[in-house]
Short mmCIF file of C-alpha atoms and ligand atoms in Angstrom, two decimals:
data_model
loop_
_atom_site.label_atom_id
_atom_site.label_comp_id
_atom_site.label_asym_id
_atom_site.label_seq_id
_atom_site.Cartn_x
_atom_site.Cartn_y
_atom_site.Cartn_z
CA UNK A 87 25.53 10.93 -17.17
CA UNK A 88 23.94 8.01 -18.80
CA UNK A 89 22.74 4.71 -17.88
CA UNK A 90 26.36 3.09 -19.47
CA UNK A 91 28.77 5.85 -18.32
CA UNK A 92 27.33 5.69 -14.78
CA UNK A 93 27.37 1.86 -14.76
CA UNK A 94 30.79 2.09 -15.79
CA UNK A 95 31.51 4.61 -13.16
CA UNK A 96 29.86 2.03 -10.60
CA UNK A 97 31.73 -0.68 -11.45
CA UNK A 98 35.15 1.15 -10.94
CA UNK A 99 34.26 2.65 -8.24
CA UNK A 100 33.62 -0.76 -6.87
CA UNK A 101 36.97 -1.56 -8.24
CA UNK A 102 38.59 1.41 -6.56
CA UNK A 103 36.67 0.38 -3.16
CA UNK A 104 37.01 -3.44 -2.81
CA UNK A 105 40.12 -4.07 -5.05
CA UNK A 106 38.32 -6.11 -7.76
CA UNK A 107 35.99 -5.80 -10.14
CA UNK A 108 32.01 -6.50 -9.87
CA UNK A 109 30.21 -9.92 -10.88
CA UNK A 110 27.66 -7.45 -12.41
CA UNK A 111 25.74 -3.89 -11.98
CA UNK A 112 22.18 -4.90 -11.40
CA UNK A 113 19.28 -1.98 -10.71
CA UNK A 114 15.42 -1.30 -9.18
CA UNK A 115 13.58 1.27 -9.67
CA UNK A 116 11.74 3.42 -7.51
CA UNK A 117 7.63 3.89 -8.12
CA UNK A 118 5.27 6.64 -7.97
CA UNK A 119 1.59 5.17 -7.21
CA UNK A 120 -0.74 6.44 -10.07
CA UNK A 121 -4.17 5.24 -7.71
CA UNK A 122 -4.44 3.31 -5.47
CA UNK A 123 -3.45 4.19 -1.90
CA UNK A 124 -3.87 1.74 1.21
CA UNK A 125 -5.79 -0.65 -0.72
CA UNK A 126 -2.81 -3.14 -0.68
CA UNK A 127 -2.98 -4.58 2.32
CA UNK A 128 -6.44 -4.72 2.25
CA UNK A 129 -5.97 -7.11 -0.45
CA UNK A 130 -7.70 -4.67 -3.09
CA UNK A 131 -6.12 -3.02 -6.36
CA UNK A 132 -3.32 -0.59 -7.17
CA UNK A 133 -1.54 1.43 -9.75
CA UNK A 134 1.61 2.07 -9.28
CA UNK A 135 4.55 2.28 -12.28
CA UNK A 136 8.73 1.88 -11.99
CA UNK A 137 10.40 5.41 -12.38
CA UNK A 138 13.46 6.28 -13.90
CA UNK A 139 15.06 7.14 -10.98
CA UNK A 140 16.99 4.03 -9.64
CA UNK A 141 19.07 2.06 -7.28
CA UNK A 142 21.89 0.59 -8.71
CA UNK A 143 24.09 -2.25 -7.09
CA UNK A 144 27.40 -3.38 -8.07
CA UNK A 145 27.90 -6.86 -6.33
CA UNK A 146 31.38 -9.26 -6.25
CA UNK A 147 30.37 -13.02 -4.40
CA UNK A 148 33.16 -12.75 -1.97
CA UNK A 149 35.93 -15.67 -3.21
CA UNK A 150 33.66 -16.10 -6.19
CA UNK A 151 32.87 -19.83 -7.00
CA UNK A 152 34.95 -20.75 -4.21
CA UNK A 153 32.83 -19.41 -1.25
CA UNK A 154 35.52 -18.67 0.68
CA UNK A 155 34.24 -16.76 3.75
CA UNK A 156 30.80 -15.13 5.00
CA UNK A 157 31.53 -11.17 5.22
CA UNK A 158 29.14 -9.08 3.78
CA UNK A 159 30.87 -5.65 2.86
CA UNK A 160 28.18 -2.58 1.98
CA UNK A 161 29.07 0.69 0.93
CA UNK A 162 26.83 3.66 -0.44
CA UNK A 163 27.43 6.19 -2.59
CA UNK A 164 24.78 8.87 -0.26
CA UNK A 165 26.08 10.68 2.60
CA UNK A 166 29.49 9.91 4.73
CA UNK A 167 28.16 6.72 6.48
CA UNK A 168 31.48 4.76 5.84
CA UNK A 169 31.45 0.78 5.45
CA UNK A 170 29.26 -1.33 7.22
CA UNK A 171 30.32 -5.17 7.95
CA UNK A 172 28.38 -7.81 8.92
CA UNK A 173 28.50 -11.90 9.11
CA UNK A 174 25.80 -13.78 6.69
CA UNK A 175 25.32 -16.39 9.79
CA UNK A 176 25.03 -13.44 12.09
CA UNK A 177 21.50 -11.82 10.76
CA UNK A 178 18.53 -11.05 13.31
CA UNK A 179 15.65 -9.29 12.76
CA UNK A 180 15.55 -6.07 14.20
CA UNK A 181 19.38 -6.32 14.76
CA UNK A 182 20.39 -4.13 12.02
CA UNK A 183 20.26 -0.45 12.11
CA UNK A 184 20.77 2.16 9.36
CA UNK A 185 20.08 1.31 5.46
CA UNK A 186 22.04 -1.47 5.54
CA UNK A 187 18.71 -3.25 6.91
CA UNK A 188 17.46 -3.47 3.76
CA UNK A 189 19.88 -5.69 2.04
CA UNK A 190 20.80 -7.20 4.99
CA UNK A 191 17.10 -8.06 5.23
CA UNK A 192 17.19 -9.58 1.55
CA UNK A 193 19.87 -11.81 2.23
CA UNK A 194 18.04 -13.05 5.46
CA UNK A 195 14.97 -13.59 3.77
CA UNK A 196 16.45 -15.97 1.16
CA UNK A 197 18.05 -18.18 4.36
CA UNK A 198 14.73 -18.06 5.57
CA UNK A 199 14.00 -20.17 2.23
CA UNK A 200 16.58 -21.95 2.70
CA UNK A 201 18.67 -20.45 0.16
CA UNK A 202 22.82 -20.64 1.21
CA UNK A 203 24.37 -16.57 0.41
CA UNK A 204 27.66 -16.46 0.47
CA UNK A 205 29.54 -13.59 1.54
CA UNK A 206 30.04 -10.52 -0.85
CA UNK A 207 30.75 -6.84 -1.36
CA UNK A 208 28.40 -4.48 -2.55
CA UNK A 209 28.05 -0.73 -3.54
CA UNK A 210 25.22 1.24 -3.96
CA UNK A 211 24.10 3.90 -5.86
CA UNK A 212 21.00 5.52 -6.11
CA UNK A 213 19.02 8.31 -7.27
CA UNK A 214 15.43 7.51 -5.89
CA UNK A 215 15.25 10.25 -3.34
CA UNK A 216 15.03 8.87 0.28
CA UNK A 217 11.73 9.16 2.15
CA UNK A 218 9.91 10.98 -0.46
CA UNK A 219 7.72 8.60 -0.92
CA UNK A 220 8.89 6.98 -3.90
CA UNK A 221 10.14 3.77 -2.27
CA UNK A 222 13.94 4.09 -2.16
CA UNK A 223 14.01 1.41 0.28
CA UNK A 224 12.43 -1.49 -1.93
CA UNK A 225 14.38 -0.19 -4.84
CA UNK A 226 17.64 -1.09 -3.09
CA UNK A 227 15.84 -4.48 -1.97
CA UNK A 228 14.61 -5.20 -5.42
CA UNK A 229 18.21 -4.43 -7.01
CA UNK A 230 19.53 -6.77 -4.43
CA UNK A 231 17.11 -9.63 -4.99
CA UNK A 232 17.59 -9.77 -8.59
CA UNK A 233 21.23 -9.56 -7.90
CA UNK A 234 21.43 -12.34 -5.54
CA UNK A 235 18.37 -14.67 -7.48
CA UNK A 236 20.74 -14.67 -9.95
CA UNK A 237 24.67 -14.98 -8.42
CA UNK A 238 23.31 -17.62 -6.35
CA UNK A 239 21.10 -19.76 -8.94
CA UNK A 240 18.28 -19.52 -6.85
CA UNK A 241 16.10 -19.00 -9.41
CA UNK A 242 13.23 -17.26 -7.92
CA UNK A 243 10.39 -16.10 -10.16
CA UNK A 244 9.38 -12.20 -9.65
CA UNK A 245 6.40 -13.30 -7.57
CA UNK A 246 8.74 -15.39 -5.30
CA UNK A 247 10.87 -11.78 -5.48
CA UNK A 248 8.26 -10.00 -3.92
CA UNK A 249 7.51 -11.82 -1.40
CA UNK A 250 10.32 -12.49 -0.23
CA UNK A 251 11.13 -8.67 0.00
CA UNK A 252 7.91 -8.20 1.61
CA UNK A 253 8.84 -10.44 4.30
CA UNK A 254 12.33 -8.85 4.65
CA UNK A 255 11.18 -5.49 4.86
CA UNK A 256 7.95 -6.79 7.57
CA UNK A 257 9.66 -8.85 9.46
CA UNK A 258 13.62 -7.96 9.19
CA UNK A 259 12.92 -4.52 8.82
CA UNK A 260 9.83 -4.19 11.03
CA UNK A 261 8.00 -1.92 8.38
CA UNK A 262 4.50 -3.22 8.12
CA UNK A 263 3.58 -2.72 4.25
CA UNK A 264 2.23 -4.56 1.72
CA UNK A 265 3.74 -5.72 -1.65
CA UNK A 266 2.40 -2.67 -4.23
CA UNK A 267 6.19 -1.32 -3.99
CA UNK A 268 8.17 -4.15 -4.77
CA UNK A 269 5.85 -5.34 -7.59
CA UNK A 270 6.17 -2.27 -9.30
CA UNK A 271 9.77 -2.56 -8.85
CA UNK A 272 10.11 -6.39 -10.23
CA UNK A 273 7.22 -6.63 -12.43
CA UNK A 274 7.22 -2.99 -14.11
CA UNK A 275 7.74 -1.98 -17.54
CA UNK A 276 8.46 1.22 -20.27
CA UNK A 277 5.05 2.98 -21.02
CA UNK A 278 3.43 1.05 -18.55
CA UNK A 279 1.38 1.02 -15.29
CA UNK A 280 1.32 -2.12 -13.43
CA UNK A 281 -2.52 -2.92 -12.62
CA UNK A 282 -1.94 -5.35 -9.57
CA UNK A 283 -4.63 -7.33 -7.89
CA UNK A 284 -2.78 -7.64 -4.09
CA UNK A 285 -4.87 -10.80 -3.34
CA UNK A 286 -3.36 -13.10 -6.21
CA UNK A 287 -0.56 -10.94 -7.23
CA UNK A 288 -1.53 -11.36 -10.65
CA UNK A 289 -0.43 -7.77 -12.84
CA UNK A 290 -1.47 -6.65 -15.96
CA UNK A 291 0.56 -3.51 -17.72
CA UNK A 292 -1.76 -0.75 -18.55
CA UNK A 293 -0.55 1.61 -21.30
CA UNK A 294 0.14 5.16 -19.71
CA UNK A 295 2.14 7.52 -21.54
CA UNK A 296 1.67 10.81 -20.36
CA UNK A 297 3.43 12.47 -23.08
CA UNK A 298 1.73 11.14 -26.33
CA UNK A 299 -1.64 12.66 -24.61
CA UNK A 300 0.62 16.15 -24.16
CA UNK A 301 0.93 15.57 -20.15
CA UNK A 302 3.59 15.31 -18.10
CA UNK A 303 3.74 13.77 -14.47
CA UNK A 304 4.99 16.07 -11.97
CA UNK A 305 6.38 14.49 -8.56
CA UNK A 306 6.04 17.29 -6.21
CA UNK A 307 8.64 16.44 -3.44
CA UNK A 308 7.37 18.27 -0.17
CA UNK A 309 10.28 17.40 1.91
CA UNK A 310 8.27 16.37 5.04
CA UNK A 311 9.79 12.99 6.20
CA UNK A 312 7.18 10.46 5.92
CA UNK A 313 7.63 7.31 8.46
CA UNK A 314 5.84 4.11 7.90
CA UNK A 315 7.20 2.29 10.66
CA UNK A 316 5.10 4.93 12.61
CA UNK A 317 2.19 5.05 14.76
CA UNK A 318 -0.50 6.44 11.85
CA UNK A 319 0.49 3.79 9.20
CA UNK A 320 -0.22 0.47 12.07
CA UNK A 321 -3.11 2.64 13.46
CA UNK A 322 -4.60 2.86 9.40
CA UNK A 323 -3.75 -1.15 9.34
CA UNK A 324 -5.65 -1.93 12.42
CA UNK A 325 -9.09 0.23 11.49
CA UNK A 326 -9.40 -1.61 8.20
CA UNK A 327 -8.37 -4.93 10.02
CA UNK A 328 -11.46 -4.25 12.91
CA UNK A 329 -13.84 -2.65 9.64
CA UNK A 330 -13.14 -6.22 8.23
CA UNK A 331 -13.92 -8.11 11.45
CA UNK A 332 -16.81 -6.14 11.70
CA UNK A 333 -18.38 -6.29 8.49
CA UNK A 334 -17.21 -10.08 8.19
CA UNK A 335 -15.27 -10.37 5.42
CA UNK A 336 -11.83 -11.63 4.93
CA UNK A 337 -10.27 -7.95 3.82
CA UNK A 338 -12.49 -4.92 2.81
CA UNK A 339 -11.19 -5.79 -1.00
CA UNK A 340 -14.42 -8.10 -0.33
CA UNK A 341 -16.66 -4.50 0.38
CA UNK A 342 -18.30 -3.05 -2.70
CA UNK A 343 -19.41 1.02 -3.04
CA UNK A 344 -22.78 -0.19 -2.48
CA UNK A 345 -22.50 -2.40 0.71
CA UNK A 346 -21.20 1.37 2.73
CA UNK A 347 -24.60 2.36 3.57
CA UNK A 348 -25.37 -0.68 5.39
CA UNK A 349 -22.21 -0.82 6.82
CA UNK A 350 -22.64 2.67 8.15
CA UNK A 351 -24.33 1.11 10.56
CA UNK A 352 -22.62 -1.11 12.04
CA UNK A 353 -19.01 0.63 12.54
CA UNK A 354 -17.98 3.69 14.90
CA UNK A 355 -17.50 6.74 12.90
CA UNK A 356 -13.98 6.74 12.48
CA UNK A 357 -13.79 3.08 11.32
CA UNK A 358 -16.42 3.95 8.90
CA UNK A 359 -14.42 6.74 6.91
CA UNK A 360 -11.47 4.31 6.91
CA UNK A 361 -13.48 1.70 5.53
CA UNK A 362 -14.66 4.27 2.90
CA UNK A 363 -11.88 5.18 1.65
CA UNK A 364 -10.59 1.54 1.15
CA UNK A 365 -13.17 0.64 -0.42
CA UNK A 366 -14.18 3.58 -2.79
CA UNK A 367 -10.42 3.73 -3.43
CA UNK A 368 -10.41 0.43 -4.75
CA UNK A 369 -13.33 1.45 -7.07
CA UNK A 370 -11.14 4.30 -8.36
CA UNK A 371 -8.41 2.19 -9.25
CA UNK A 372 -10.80 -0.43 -11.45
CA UNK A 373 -11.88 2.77 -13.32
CA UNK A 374 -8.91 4.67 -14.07
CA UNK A 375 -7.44 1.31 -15.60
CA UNK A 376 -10.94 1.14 -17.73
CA UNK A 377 -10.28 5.11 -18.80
CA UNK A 378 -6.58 4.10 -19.18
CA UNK A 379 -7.38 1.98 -21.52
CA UNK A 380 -10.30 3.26 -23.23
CA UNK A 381 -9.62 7.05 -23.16
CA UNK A 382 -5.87 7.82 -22.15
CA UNK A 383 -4.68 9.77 -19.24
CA UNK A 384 -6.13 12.75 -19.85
CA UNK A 385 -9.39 11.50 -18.81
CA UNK A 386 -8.65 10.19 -15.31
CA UNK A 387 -7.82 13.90 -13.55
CA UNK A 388 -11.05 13.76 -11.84
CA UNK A 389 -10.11 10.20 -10.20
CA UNK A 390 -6.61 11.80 -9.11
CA UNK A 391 -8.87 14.81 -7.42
CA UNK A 392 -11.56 12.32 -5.78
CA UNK A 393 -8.48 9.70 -4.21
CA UNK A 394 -6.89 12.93 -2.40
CA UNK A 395 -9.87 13.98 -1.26
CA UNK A 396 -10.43 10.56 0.43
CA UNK A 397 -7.46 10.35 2.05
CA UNK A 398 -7.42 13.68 3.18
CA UNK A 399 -11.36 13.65 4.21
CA UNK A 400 -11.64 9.83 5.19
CA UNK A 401 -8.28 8.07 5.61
CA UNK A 402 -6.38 11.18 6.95
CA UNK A 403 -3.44 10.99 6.10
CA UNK A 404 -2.73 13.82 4.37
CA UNK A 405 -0.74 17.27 5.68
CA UNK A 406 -0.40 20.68 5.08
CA UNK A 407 2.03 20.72 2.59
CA UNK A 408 0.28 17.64 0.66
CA UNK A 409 -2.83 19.94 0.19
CA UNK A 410 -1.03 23.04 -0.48
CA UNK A 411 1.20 20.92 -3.46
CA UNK A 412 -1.95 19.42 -4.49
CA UNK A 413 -4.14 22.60 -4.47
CA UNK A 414 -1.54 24.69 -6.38
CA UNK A 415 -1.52 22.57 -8.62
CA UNK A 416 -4.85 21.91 -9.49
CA UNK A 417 -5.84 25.80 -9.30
CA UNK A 418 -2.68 26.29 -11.70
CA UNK A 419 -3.29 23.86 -15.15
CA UNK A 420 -3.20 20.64 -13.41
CA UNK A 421 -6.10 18.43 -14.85
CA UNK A 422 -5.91 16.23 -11.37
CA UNK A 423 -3.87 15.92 -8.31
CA UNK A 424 -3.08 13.66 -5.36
CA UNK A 425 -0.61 12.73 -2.52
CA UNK A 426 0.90 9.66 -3.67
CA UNK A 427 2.28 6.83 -1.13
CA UNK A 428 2.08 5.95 2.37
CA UNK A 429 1.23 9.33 3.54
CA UNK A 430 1.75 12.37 5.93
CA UNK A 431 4.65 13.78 4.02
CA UNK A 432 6.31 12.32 1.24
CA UNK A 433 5.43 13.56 -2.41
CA UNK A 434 2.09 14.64 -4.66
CA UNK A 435 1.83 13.70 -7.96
CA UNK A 436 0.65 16.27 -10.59
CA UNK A 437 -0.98 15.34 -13.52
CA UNK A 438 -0.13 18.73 -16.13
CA UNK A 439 -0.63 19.32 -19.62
CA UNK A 440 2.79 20.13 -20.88
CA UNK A 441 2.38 23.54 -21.78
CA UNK A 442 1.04 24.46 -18.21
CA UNK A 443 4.34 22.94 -16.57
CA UNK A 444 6.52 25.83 -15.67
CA UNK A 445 3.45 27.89 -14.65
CA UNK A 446 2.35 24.33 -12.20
CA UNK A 447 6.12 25.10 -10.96
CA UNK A 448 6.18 28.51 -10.01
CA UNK A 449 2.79 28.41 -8.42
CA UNK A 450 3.54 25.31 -6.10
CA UNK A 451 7.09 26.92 -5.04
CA UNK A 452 5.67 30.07 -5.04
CA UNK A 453 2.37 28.70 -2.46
CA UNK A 454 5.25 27.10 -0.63
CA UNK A 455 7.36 30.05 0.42
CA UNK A 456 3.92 32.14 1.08
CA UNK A 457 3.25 29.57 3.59
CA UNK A 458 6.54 29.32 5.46
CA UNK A 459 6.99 25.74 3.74
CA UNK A 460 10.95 24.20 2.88
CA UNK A 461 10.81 24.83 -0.60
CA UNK A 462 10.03 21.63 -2.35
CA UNK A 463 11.91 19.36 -5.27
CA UNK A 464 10.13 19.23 -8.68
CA UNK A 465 10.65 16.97 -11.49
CA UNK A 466 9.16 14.56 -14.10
CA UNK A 467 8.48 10.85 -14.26
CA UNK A 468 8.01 8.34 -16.90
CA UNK A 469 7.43 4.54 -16.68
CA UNK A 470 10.33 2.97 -16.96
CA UNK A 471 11.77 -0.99 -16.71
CA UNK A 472 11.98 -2.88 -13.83
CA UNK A 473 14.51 -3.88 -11.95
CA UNK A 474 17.50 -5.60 -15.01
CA UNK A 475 21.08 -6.43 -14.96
CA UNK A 476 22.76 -3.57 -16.30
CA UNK A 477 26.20 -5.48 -17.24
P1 ADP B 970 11.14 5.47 1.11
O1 ADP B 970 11.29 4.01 0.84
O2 ADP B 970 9.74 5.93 0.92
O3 ADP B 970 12.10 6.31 0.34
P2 ADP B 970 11.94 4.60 3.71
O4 ADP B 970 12.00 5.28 5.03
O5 ADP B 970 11.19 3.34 3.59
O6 ADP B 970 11.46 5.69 2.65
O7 ADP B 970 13.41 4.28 3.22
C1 ADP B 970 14.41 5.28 3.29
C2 ADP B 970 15.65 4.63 3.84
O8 ADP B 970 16.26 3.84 2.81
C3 ADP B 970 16.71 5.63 4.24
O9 ADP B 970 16.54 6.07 5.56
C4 ADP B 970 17.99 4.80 4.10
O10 ADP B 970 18.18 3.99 5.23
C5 ADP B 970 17.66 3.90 2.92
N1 ADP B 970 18.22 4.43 1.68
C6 ADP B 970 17.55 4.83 0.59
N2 ADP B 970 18.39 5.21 -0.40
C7 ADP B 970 19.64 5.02 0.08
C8 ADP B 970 20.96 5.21 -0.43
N3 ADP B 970 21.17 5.69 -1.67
N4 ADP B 970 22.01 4.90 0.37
C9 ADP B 970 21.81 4.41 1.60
N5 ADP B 970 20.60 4.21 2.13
C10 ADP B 970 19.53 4.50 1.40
MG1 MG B 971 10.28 2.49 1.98
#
């Protein structure tokens, strides 16, 4: 279906649900991180681009103009999970389970600046695949805050966006993460990779288009459920937080390449590969945008190889399936490979030239079965818009 005749098919189905039409069809994408992996809390640099995979929301301001009452109404389009209610005055962090946390958790975080949301009905729909890695949850936050900024003439800039999804999805959610996701969502564009410094949010869109260099980015889906809101992601948070303390500076951003062998040092061995990985990550990120820009993708394989290597040598957060995607890949045409996002499951990334795709295929699903692994999901992204009103 296309973007139209599946907005269209939104919209009644909204219709068919709630018994009147939509105010609008607004959607987020989802992102695949090109570089640039655990830097963002650390206040450093990342890579990331919008996909063209999507959450789309269909929203109706409950009594319209009038305001009339306070019920929020949800309903998604994935799985059986029925409709979930809830009260705008009524919203608690930590109170909400299932996904309806995460607009729930939008509309809390514009009370908490002091912005009045009515009550309203919403359906979702996306196609971002959940817990790969790829963000699904900020792409229905993102689709919800440019939904809302607008219905409620609050009139938030994308900056003010993010943020204010970081804070749902931190403190409403009670997923520590930083604001790479979000800003890819708001701020992305077509052909473009959004170049974000995380200490003064300030982006600049790098040109990457895989396909006029003959390439193709593969997202190699490996089915293991990744979990931020887990033990390894706070445990990653609080070595770079005590490398920072250590090495006295206010985030590790503020660590150069060339400031590791002192610091070698002065931290325990396991802070130290943390810290290395931060900070030679960060590093990686400054160059690919350089070769971006000054060469095209197919010169920045080699900074693909060295970032997994780094988080599968020094930040550990890599798994079995990760390596064996990112391995089979490599050893089959791809010109550089990494795991992509938070970490210990979730997807690779695949940088191919086109004519080696099907070949990158076979041998990753093949290296999969071999091993015993659920067989993973392959497919193709391109850098797409950010999150837009659809109609
Ligand atoms: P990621 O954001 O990397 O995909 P998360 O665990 O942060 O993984 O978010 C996944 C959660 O987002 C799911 O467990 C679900 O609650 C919610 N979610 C994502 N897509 C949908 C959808 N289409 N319908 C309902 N909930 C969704
Ligand atoms: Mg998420």
């Amino acid at each position: 279906m296309n973007t139209t005749a599946r907005t269209g098919a939104l919209a009644d189905r909204f219709e068919a649900t709630f018994g009147m039409e939509p105010h609008g069809v607004w959607a987020a994408p989802g992102r695949v991180n090109l570089i640039g992996e655990h830097t963002d809390y650390n206040e450093g640099f990342v890579l990331p681009f919008a996909i063209d995979n999507r959450a789309r929301t269909a929203i109706r301001l409950r009594g319209g103009s009038l305001r009339e009452d306070s019920r929020i109404r949800l309903l998604s389009t994935y799985g059986n999970q029925g409709l979930v209610e809830a009260d705008t005055a009524a919203l608690a962090p930590g109170a909400v389970k299932g996904w309806a946390k995460y607009p729930l958790g939008v509309v809390w975080a514009l009370q908490q600046r002091g912005i009045d949301v009515p009550g309203f009905d919403l359906l979702l729909d996306s196609d971002v695949p959940l817990g790969a890695g790829l963000s699904s949850s900020h792409a229905i936050e993102c689709a919800v805050v440019t939904a809302l900024n607008e219905l409620t003439g609050a009139g938030l800039t994308a900056e003010e966006m993010v943020e204010l999804t970081h804070n749902a999805e931190n403190a409403f959610v009670g997923a520590p993460t930083g604001i790479m996701d979000q800003s890819a969502s708001l701020r992305g564009a077509r052909g473009h990779a959004v170049f974000l410094d995380c200490r003064d949010q300030s982006v600049e869109l790098v040109p990457f288009r895989a396909q006029d260099a003959g390439l193709v980015l593969l997202v190699i889906d490996t089915k293991v459920a990744h979990s931020h809101a887990d033990g390894g992601y706070a445990s990653r948070r609080a070595s770079c937080e005590l490398g920072a303390e250590v090495l006295d500076v206010k985030a590790l951003r503020d660590v150069a390449v060339a400031d590791l062998e002192e610091a070698s040092g002065l931290l325990d061995p396991m802070t130290l590969r943390r810290v290395r990985h931060v900070v030679t990550e960060n590093a990686r990120v400054l160059q690919a945008v350089d070769t971006l820009r000054s060469q095209g993708p197919a010169r920045i394989g080699h900074l693909l190889d060295a970032s997994h290597a780094s988080m599968r040598d020094d930040f550990e957060i890599s798994c079995p399936e990760l390596d064996l995607a990112v391995d089979a890949a490599r050893s089959h045409g791809a010109i550089g490979a990494r795991m992509t996002g938070g970490g210990f499951g979730g997807s690779a990334i695949a940088l191919t030239p086109v004519g080696d795709e099907q070949q990158v295929r076979d041998a990753v699903v093949r290296a999969f079965a071999e091993a015993g692994f659920t067989a993973p999901d392959i497919f193709t992204v391109t850098p797409a818009a950010g999150a837009e009103r659809l109609s």
